[in-house]
C-alpha positions in Angstrom: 9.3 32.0 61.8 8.0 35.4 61.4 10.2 38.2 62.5 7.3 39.9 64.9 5.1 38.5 67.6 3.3 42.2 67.4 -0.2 41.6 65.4 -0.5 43.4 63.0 -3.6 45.6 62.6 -3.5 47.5 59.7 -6.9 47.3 57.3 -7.1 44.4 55.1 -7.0 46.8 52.2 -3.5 48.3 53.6 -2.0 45.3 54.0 -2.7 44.1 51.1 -1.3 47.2 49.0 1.9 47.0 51.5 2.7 43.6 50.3 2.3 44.3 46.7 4.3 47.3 47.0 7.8 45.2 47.6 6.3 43.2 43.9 6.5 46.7 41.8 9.9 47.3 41.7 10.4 44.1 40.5 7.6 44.9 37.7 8.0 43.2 34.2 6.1 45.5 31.4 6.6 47.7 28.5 4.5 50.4 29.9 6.8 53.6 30.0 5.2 55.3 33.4 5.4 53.3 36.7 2.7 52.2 38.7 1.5 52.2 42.3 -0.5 49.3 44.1 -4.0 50.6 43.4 -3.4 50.1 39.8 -3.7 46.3 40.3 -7.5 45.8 41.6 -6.9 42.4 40.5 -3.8 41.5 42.4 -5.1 43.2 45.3 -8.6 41.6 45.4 -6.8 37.9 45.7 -3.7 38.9 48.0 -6.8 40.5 50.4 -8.5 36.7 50.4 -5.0 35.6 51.8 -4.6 38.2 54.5 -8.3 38.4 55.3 -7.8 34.3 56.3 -4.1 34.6 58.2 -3.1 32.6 55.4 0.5 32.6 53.5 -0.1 34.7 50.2 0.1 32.1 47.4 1.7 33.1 44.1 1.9 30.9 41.0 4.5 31.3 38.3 4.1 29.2 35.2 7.8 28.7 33.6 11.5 27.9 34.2 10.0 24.7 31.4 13.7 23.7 30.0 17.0 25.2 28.6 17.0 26.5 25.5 17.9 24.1 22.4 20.5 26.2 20.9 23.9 26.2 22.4 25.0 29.7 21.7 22.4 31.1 24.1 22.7 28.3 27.4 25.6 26.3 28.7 24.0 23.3 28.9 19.9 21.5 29.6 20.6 22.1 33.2 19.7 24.7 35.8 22.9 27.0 36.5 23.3 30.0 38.2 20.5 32.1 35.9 18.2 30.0 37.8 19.8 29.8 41.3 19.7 33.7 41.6 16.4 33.5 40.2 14.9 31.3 42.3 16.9 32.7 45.5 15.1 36.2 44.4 11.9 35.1 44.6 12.4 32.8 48.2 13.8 36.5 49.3 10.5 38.4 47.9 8.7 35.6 50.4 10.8 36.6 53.4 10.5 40.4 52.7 6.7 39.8 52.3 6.4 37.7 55.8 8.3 40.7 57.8 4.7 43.1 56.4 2.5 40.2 56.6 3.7 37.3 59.2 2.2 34.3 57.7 4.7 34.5 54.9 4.0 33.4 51.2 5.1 31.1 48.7 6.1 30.6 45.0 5.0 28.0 42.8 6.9 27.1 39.6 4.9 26.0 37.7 7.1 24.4 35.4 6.1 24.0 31.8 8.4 22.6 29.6 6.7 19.2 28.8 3.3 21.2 27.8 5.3 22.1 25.0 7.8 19.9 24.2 7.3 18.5 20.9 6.5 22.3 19.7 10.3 24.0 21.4 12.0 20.6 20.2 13.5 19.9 23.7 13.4 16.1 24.3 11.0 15.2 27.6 14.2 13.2 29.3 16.1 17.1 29.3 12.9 18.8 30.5 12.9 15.9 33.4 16.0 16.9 34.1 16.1 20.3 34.0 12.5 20.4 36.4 14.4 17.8 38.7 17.8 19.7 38.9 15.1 22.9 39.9 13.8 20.8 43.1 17.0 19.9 43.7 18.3 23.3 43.7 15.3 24.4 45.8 16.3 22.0 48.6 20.1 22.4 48.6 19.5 26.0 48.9 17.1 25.8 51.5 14.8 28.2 49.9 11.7 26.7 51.8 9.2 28.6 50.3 9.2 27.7 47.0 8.0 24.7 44.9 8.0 23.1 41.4 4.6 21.8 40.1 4.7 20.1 36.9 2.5 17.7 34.1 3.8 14.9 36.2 1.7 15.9 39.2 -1.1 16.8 37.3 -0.7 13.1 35.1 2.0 10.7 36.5 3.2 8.8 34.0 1.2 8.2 31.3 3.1 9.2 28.2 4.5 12.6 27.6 2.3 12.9 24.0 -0.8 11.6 25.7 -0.1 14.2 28.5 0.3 17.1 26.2 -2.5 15.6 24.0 -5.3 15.4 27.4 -4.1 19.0 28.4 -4.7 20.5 24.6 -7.9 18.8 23.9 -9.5 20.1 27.5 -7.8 23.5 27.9 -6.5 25.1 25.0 -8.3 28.1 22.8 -9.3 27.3 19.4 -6.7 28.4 16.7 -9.3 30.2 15.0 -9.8 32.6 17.8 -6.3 32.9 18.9 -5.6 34.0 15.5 -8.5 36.5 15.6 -6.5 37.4 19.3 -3.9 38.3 17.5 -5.4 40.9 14.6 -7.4 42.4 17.1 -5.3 42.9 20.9 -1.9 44.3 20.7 -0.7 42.7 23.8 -1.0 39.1 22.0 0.4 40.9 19.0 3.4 41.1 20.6 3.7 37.8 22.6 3.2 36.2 19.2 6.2 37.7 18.3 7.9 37.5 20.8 7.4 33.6 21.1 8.2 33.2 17.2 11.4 35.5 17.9 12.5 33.2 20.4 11.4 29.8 18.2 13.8 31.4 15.3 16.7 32.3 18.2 16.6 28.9 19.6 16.5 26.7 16.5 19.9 25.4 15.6 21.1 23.4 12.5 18.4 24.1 10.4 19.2 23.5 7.0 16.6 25.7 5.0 16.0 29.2 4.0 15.3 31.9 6.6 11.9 32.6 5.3 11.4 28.7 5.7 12.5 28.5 9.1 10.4 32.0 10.6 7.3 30.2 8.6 7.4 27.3 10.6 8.1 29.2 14.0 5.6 31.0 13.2 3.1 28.1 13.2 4.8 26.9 15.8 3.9 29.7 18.1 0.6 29.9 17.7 0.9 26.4 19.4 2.9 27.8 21.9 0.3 29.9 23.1 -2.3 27.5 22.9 -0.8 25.3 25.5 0.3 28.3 27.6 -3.2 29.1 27.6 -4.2 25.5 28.8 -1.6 25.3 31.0 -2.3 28.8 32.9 -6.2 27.1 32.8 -4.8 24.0 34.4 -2.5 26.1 36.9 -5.9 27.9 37.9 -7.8 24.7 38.7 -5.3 23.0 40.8 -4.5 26.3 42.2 -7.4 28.0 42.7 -7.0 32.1 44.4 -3.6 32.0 43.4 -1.8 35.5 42.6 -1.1 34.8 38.8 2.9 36.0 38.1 4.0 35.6 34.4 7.7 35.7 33.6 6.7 38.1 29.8 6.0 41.6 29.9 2.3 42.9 31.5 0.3 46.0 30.9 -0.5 47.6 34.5 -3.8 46.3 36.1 -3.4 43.1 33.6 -4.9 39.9 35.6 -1.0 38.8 35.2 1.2 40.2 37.3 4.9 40.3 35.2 8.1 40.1 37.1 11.4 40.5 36.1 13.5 37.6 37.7 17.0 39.1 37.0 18.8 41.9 35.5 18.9 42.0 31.9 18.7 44.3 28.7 15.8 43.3 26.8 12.3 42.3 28.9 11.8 39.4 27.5 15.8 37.5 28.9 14.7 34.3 31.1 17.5 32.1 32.8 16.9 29.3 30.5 17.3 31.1 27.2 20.8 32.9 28.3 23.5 32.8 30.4 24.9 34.7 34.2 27.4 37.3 33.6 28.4 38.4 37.2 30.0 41.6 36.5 33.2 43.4 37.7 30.9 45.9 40.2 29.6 42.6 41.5 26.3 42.8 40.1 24.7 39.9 37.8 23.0 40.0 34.4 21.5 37.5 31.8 22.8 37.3 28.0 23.3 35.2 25.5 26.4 32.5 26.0 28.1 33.4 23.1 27.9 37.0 24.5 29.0 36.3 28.2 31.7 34.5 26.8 33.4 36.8 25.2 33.0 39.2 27.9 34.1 36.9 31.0 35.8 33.9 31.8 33.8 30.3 32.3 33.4 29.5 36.0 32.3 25.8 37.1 30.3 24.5 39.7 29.4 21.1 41.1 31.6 20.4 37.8 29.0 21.5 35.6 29.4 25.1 33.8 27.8 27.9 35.9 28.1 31.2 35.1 30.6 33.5 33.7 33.0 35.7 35.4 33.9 39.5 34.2 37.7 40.8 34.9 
């Protein structure tokens, strides 16, 4: 229900910058200086289609794909409280959006995990799991405005290779010119490395040589990106005027809006590559397992490990 019967007439252009105003301190980039609303023309132009046409403002979000593989970072292949807060902040981003702009809005995860499977080494019965225990979540919660799409909507259930396979083969950028991405455009630069960061980080009982093991991850991400790109190609199709959010860092007036999900100390911390510390002043913060457990003490829900508890 919206929380005003009053129309609102401010400009379309007003409006628009009014609603993306409550996104910016949420903001996920490495630029240094902040930003205001006019800085994103992009964002703007699509959030104006949806208030021009009275209609909820539609944002997709392509992630929340699985836990993590390595056990020091995650307690488990199930959502826990990293993802309840999570999704609970972004349900709350809607409702602060529908009190500026009454018809509301609504966040799509678009969850990933089985477009990349094979290449993050999660088995596709975990990353069932995991996007299942996320609906669930959603609906125990009562966080209304928010939904899970997934390769099972998109494919049914035709094999998870031939899935991933179909989805590569129509989508995905040639590795020739993602690698030519790379040398040229510092922002893939970095997302490169980030993803062959986290491809080291989350590989555990590998028996070779370090070199060995960033040599293959590094492969490995070049993948990664591949099927991101398809994916956010895919997302675009079946969601076509969607507001484009992206869980890694964005440069100001990028067609990507990034958005920091929860509090944490390095940018790129997700809810399924750490843990949830809720601190002694009652705030809550991401970090690796192995980390939050020596700082707090293991607290269970549903009997499955949650979270961890500081004091």
């Amino acid at each position: 229900m919206p929380l005003t019967t009053a129309p609102d007439t401010r400009p379309t252009s007003s409006m628009s910058a009014a609603i993306l105003d409550l996104l910016l301190p949420y903001h996920r980039t490495t630029d240094p200086a902040p930003a205001v609303a006019g800085a994103f023309a992009h964002q703007l132009r699509q959030i104006a289609g949806f208030v021009r046409a009275g209609e909820p403002v539609v944002f997709t979000l392509p992630g929340f794909p699985c836990k993590s593989p390595n056990p020091a970072k995650v307690l488990g292949h199930l959502p826990d409280q990293g993802e309840r807060l999570s999704l609970g902040f972004l349900n709350t981003l809607c409702e602060a959006i529908e009190r500026v702009h009454p018809p509301g809005a609504r966040v799509i995860i678009c969850s990933d995990g089985h477009v990349f499977g094979d290449l993050i080494r999660v088995p596709d019965d975990h990353i069932d799991a995991y996007a299942d225990g996320l609906r669930c979540l959603i609906r125990e919660s009562g966080l209304h405005r928010l939904s899970v799409f997934d390769l099972r909507d998109v494919l049914g259930d035709l094999p998870h290779d031939t899935k991933r396979a179909q989805v590569h083969e129509r989508y995905a950028p040639t590795l020739e010119a993602l690698r030519a991405e790379v040398r040229s455009e510092d922002h893939t630069l970095a997302l490169y490395r980030g993803i062959t960061r986290f491809l080291v980080d989350d590989t555990a009982g590998f028996t070779g040589t370090r070199s060995a093991l960033q040599r293959t991850c590094r492969t490995r991400a070049y993948g990664v990106i591949q099927r991101s790109r398809a994916w956010g190609d895919l997302i675009a199709e079946h969601h076509p005027g969607s507001v484009r959010l992206s869980i890694h860092p964005q440069p100001i007036g990028a067609p990507k809006f990034g958005i920091r999900l929860l509090d944490a100390a390095d940018v790129w911390t997700t809810p399924w590559h750490s843990a949830a510390l809720h601190r002694t002043d009652g705030t809550w913060t991401l970090m690796p397992r192995a980390r939050a457990e020596r700082l707090g003490r293991l607290v269970h829900r549903d009997g499955r490990p949650s979270h961890y508890e500081q004091g």
